[in-house]
Tab-separated table of C-alpha atoms in Angstrom:
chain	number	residue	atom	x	y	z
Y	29	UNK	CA	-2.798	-27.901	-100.488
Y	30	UNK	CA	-3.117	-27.880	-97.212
Y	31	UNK	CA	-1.935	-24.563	-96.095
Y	32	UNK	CA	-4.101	-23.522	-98.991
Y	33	UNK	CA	-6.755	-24.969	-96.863
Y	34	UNK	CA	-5.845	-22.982	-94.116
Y	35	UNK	CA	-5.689	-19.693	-95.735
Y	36	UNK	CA	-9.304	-20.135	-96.583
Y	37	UNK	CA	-9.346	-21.056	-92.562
Y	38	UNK	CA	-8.365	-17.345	-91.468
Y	39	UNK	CA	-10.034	-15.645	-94.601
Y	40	UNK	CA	-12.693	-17.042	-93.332
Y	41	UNK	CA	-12.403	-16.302	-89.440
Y	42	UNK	CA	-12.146	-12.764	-90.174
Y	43	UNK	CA	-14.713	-12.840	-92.196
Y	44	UNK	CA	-17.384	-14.769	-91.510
Y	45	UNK	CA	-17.608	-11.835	-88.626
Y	46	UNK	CA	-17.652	-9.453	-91.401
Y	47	UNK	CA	-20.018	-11.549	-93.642
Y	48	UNK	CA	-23.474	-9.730	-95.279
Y	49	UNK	CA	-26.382	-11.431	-94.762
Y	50	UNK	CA	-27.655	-10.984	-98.351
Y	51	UNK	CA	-26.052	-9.430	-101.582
Y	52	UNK	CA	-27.825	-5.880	-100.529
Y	53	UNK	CA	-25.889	-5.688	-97.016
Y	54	UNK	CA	-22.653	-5.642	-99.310
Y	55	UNK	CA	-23.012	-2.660	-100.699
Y	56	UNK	CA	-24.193	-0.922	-97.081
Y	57	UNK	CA	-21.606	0.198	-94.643
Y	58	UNK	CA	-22.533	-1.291	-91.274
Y	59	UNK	CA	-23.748	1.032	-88.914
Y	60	UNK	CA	-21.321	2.812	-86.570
Y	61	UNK	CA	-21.120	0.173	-83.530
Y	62	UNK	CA	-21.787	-2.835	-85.668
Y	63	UNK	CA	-18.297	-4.093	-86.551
Y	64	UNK	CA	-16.341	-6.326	-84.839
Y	65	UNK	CA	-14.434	-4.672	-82.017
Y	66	UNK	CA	-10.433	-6.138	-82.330
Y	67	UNK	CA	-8.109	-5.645	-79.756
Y	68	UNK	CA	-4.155	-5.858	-80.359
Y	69	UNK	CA	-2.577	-5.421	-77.209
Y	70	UNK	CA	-2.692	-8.086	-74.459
Y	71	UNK	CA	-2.919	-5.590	-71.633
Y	72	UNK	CA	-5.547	-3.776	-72.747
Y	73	UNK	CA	-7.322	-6.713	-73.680
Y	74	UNK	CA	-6.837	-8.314	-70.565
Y	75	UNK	CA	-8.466	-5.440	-68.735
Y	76	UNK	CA	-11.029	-5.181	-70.421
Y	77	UNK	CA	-11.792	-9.145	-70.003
Y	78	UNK	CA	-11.266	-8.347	-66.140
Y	79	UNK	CA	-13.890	-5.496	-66.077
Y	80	UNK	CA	-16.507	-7.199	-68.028
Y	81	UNK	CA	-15.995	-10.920	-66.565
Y	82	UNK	CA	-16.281	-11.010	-70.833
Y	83	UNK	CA	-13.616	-14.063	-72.093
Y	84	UNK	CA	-11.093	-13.500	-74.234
Y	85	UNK	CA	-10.996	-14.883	-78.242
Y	86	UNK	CA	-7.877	-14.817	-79.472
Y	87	UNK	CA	-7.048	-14.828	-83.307
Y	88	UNK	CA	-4.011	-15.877	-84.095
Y	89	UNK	CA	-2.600	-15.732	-88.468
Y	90	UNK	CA	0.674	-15.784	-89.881
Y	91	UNK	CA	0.744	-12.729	-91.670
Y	92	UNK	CA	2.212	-13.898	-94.851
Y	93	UNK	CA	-1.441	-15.389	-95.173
Y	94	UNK	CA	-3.369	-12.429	-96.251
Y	95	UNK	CA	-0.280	-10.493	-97.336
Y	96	UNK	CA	-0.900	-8.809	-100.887
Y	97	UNK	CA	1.313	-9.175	-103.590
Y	98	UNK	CA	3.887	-6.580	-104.251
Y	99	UNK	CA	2.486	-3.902	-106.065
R	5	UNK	CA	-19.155	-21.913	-100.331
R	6	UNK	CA	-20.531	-17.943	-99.669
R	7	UNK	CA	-23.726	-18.757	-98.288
R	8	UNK	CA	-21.853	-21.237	-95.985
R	9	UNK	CA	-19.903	-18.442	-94.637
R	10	UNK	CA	-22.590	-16.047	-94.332
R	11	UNK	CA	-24.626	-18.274	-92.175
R	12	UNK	CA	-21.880	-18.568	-90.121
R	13	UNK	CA	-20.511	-14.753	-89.913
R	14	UNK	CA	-23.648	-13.721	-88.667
R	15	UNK	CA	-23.666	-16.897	-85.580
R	16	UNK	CA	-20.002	-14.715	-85.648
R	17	UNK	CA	-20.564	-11.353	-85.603
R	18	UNK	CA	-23.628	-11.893	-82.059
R	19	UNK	CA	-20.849	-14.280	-80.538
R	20	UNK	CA	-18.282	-11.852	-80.750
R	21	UNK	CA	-20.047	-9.447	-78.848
R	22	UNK	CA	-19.551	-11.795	-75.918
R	23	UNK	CA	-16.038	-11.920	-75.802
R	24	UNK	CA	-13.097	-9.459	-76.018
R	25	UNK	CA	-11.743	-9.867	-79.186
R	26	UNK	CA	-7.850	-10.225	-80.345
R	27	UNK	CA	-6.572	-10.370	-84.068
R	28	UNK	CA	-2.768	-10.697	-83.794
R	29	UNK	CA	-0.771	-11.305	-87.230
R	30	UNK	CA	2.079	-13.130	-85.117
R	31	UNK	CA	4.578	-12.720	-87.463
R	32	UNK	CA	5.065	-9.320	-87.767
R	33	UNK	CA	6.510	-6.649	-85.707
R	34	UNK	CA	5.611	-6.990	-81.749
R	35	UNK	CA	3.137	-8.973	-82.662
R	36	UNK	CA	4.538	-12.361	-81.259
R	37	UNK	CA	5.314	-11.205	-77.755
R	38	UNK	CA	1.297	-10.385	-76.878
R	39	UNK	CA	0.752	-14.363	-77.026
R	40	UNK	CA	3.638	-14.730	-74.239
R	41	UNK	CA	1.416	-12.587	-71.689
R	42	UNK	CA	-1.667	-14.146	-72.925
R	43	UNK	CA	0.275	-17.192	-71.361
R	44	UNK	CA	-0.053	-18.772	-75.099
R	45	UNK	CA	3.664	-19.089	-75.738
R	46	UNK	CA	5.391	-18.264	-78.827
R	47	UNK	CA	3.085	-18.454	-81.592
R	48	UNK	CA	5.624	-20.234	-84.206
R	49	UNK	CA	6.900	-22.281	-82.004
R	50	UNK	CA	7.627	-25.585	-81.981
R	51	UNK	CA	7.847	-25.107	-85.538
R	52	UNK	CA	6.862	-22.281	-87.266
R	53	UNK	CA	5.574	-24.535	-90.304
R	54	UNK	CA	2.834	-26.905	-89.393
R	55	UNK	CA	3.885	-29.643	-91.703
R	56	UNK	CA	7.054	-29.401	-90.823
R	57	UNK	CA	6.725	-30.855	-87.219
R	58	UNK	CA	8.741	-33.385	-86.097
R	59	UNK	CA	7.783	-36.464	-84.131
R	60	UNK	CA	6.709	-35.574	-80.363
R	61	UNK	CA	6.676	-31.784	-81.432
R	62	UNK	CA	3.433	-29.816	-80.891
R	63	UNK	CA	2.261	-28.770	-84.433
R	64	UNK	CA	1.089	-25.364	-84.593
R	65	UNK	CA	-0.897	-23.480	-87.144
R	66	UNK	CA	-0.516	-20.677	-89.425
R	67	UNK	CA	-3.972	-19.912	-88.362
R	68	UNK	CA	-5.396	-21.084	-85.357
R	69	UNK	CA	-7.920	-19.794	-82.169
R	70	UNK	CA	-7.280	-19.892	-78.309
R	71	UNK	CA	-9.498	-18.428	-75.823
R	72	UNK	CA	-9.000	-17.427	-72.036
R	73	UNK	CA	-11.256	-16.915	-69.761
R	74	UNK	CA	-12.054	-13.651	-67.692
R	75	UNK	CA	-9.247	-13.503	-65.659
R	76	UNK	CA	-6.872	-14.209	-68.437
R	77	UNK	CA	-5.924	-18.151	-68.217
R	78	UNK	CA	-6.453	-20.156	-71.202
R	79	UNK	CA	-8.759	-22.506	-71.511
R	80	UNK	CA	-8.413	-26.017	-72.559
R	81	UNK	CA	-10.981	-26.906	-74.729
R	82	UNK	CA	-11.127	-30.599	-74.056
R	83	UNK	CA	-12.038	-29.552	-70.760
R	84	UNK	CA	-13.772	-25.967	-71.310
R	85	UNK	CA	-12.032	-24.811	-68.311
R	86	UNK	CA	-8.771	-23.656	-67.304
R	87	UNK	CA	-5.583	-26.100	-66.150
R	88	UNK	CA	-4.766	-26.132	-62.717
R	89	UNK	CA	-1.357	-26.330	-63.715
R	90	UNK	CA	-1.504	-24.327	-67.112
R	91	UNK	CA	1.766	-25.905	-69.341
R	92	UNK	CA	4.533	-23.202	-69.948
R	93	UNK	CA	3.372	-21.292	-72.721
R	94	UNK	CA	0.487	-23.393	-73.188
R	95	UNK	CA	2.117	-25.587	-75.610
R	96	UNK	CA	0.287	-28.861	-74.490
R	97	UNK	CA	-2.546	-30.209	-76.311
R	98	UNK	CA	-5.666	-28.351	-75.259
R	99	UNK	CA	-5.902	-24.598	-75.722
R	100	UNK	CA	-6.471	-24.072	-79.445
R	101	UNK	CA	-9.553	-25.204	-81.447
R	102	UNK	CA	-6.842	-27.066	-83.840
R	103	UNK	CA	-6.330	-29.363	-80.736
R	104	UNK	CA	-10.036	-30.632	-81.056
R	105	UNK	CA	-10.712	-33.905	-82.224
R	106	UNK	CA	-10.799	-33.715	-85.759
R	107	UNK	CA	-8.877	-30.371	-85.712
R	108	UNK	CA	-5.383	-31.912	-86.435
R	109	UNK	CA	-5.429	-34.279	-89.382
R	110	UNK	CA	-8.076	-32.247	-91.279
R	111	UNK	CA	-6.741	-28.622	-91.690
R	112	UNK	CA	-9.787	-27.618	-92.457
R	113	UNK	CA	-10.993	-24.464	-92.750
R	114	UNK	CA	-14.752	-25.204	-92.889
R	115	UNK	CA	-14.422	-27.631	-89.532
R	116	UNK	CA	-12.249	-25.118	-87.991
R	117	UNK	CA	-15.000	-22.364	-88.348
R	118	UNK	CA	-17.567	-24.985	-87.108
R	119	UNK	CA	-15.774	-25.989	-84.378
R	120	UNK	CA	-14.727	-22.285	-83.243
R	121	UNK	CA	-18.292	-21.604	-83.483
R	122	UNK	CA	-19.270	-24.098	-80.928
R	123	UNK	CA	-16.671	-23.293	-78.793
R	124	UNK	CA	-17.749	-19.762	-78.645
R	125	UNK	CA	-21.258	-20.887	-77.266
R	126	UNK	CA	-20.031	-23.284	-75.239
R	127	UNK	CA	-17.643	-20.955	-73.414
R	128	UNK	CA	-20.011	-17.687	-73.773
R	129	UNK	CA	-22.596	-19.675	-71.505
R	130	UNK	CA	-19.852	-20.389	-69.301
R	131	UNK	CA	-18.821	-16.920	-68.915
R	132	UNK	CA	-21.804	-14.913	-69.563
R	133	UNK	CA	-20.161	-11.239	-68.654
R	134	UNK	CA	-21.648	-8.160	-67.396
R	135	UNK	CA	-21.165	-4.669	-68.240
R	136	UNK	CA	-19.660	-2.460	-71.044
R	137	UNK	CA	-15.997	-1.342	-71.334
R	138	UNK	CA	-14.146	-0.296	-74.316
R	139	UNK	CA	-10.348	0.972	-74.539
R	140	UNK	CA	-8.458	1.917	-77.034
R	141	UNK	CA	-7.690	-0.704	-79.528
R	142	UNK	CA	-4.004	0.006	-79.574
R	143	UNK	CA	-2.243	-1.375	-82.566
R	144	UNK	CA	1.567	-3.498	-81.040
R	145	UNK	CA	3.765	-1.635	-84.119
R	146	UNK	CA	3.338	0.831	-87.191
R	147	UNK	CA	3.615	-2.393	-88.975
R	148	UNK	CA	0.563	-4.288	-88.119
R	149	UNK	CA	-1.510	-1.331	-87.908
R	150	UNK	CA	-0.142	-0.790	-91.783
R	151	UNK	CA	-1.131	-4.395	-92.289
R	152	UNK	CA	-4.571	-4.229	-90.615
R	153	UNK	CA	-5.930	-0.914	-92.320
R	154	UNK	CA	-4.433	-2.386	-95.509
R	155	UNK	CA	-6.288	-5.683	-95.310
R	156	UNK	CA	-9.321	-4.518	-93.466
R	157	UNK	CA	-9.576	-1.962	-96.605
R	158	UNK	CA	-8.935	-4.312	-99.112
R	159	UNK	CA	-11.594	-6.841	-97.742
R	160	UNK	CA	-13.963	-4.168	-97.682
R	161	UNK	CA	-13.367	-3.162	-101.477
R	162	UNK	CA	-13.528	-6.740	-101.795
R	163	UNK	CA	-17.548	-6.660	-100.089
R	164	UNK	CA	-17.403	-8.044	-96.921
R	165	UNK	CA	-20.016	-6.175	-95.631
R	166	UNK	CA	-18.602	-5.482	-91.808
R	167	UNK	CA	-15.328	-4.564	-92.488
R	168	UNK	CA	-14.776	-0.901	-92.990
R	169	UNK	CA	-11.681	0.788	-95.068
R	170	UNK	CA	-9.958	1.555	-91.481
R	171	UNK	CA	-7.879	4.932	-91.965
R	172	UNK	CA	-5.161	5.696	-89.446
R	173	UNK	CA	-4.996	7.631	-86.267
R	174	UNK	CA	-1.222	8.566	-85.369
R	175	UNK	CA	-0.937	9.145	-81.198
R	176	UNK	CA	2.603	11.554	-81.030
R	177	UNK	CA	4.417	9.629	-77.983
R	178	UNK	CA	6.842	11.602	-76.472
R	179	UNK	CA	9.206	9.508	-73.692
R	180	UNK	CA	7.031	6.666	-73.816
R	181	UNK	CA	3.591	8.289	-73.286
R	182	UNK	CA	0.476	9.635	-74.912
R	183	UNK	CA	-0.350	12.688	-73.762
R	184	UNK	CA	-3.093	12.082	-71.138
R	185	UNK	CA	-5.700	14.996	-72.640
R	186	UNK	CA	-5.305	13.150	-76.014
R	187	UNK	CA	-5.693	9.741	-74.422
R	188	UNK	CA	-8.864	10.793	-72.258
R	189	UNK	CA	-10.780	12.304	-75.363
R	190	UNK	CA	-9.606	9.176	-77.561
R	191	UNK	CA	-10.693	6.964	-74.971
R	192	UNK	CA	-14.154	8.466	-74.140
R	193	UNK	CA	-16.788	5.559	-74.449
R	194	UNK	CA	-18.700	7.749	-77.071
R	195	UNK	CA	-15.903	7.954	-79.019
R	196	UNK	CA	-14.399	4.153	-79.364
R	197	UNK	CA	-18.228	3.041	-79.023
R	198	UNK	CA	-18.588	5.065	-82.554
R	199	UNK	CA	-15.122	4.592	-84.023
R	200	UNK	CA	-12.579	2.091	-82.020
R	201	UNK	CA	-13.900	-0.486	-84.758
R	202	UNK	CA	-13.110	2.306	-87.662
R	203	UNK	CA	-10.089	3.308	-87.411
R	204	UNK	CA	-6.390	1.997	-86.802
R	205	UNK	CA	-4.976	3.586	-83.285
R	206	UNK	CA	-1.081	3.173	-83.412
R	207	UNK	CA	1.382	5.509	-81.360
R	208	UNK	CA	3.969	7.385	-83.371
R	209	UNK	CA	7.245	8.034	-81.373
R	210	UNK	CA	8.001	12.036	-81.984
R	211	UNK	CA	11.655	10.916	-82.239
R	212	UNK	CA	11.901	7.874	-84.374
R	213	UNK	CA	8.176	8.616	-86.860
R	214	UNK	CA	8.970	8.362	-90.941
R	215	UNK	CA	10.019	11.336	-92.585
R	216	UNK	CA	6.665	11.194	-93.989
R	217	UNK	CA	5.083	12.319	-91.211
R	218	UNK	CA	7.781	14.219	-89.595
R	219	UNK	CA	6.082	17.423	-90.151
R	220	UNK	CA	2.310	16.435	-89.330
R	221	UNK	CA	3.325	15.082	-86.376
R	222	UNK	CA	5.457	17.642	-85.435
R	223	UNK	CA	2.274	20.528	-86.240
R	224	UNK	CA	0.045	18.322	-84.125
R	225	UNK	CA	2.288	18.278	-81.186
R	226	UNK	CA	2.070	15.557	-78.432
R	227	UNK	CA	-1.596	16.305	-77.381
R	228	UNK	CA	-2.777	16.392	-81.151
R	229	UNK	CA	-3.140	14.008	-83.428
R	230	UNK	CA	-2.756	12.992	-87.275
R	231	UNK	CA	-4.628	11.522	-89.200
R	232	UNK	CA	-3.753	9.006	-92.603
R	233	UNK	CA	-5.427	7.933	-95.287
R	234	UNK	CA	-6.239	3.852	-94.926
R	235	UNK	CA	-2.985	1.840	-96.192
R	236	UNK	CA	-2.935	0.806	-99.384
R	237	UNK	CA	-0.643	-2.510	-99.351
R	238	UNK	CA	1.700	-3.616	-96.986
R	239	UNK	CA	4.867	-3.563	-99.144
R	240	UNK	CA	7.797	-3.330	-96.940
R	241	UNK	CA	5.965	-4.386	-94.011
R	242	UNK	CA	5.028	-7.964	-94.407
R	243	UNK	CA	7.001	-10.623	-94.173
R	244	UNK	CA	7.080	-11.414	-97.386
R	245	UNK	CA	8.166	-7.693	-98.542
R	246	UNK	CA	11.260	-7.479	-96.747
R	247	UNK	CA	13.294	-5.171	-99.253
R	248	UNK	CA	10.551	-3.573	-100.990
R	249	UNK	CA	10.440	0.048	-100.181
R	250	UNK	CA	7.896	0.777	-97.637
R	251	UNK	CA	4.708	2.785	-98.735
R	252	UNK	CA	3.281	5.076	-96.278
R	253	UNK	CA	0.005	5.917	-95.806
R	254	UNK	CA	-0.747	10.124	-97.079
R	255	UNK	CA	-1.471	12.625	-94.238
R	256	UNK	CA	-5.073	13.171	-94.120
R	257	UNK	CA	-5.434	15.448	-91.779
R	258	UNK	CA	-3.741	17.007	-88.797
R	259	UNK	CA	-5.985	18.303	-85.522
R	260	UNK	CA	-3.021	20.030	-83.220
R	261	UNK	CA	-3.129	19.624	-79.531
R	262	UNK	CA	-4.899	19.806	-77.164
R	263	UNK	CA	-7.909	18.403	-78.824
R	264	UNK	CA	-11.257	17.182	-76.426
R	265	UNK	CA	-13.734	14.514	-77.173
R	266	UNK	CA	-15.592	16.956	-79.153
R	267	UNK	CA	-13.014	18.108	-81.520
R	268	UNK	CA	-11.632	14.098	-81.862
R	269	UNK	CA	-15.218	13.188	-82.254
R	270	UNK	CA	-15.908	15.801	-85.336
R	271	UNK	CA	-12.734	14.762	-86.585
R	272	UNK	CA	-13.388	11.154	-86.655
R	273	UNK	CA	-16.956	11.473	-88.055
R	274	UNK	CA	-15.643	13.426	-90.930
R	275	UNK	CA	-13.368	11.033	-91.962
R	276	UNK	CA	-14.254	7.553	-90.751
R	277	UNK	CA	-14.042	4.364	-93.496
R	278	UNK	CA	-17.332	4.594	-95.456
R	279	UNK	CA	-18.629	7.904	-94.406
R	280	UNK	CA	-18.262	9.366	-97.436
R	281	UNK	CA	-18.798	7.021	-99.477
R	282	UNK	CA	-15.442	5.731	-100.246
């Protein structure tokens, strides 16, 4: 139950940043610039921290979390 | 429980623009060791299953949120500031939001959004930033980037309105390196500022790429690029799918080398996630 709970934890960090406002947003792409901007790699994340004195927000999800069945 | 969330992703989606951003699905290829030079440790260690931990361990989380702070130390959120004498691998009590009070009896997901929430402002106001800098969101293995476009995609067939179907971009690497045309017009502010959100960015070693792509890759050279279609599952990628046979994302297009800004640009406008109404 309560890694269940947790699932719903990183569904839910990924996308409340992806979440519509209303029902019409859902069927509108988001304008180009509008999404959330992920980095992967640590170096290039860390530079980019550096050059914009911006912190860093680091995601972290076992992958086996939003892992789709076999198809 | 969808209103709840909405609310919140839009508190989300402004607070993210105040921080650089890192979604890292630790278990999968090359995706653990980013967390060591984050100076966050392993990221399934102690124990690799929360509610598993054993008396004076350190539980950790399946899912879970640190943040560091401009120059790259991580923060301990009791404190909102950095330790003078940061903990090996930052595996004391302090630098993820499940570390809060409240944050590790409850495992729960609602509180855990609330309280990463807060901690965003709190730390954003801290460290307000200056300036705009984008590089090229590169992907740590052909396996996560798989997994990303695949879940990205899904979630957006799914309606979450801000995630885009996020095709592929193959970089040929040859000895290591990107060709530095191909990495000067990918990395032109004009173009990640349009597309480093739409698109996967993973480098394909000439030597060691799928059969798949063999000849693509091999027609683009090492200062083109190719192009896939967005992944369709993860099979043989995951965790979970060790065995199955892996599926491979189709060539969708090849632009040989040398390309510019332009010709990347035209490329990636043709064929970004919902441009066409896919």
């Amino acid at each position: 139950m309560t890694r269940l709970l947790w699932t719903y934890a990183a569904v839910a960090l990924i996308g409340i940043g992806n979440a519509p406002l209303g029902h019409a947003a859902r069927q509108q792409a988001p304008p180009p610039g509008e999404g959330i901007y992920w980095y992967y790699d640590a170096d290039t994340a860390l530079e980019v921290a550096r050059k914009t004195s911006r912190p860093l927000f680091v995601l972290k999800i076992r992958a086996d979390i939003g892992e789709k069945p076999a198809t | 429980m969808e209103s709840g969330l909405c609310s919140s992703g839009s508190d989300f989606h402004a607070l993210s623009k105040k921080f650089v951003c890192v979604r890292l699905y630790y278990t999968l290829e090359g995706a653990a060791e980013p967390f060591a030079k984050l100076g966050l440790g392993n990221p399934a260690r102690p124990d690799a299953n929360f509610n598993l931990g054993k008396p004076g361990e350190v539980k950790r989380n399946n899912a879970d949120v640190a943040f560091l702070d401009p120059d790259g130390r991580p923060i301990n959120l009791l404190r909102l500031r950095p330790d003078a004498k940061p903990a090996l691998g930052a595996s004391s009590l302090g630098c993820w939001v499940r570390d809060l009070p409240g944050g590790e009896a409850v495992g729960n997901g609602t509180q855990m959004v609330r309280q990463t929430l807060e901690m965003m402002r709190e730390i954003s106001k801290l460290h307000p930033g200056k300036g705009e800098a984008l590089a090229i969101p590169w992907q740590v293995s052909l396996a996560h980037a798989i997994f990303v476009s695949a879940w990205d995609s899904s979630e957006t067939k799914r309606g979450w309105g801000r995630l885009e179907s996020r095709r592929i971009v193959l970089a040929p690497v040859r000895e290591g390196r990107v060709e530095p045309s191909l990495e000067r017009s990918l990395g032109a502010p004009e173009v990640l500022k349009k597309h480093g959100h739409r698109y996967v960015f993973v480098k394909a070693d000439l030597g060691k790429a799928p059969a798949e792509w063999a000849e693509a890759l091999d027609r683009a050279g090492p200062g083109g690029l190719v192009l896939l279609e967005d992944a369709r599952t993860a099979n043989g990628f995951g965790q979970r799918q060790v065995g199955a046979p892996r599926t491979y994302p189709k060539v969708l297009d090849v632009k040989p080398g040398p390309v510019t800004k332009a010709s990347v640009l035209t490329l990636l406008d043709k064929s970004a996630g919902n441009a066409n109404g896919r």
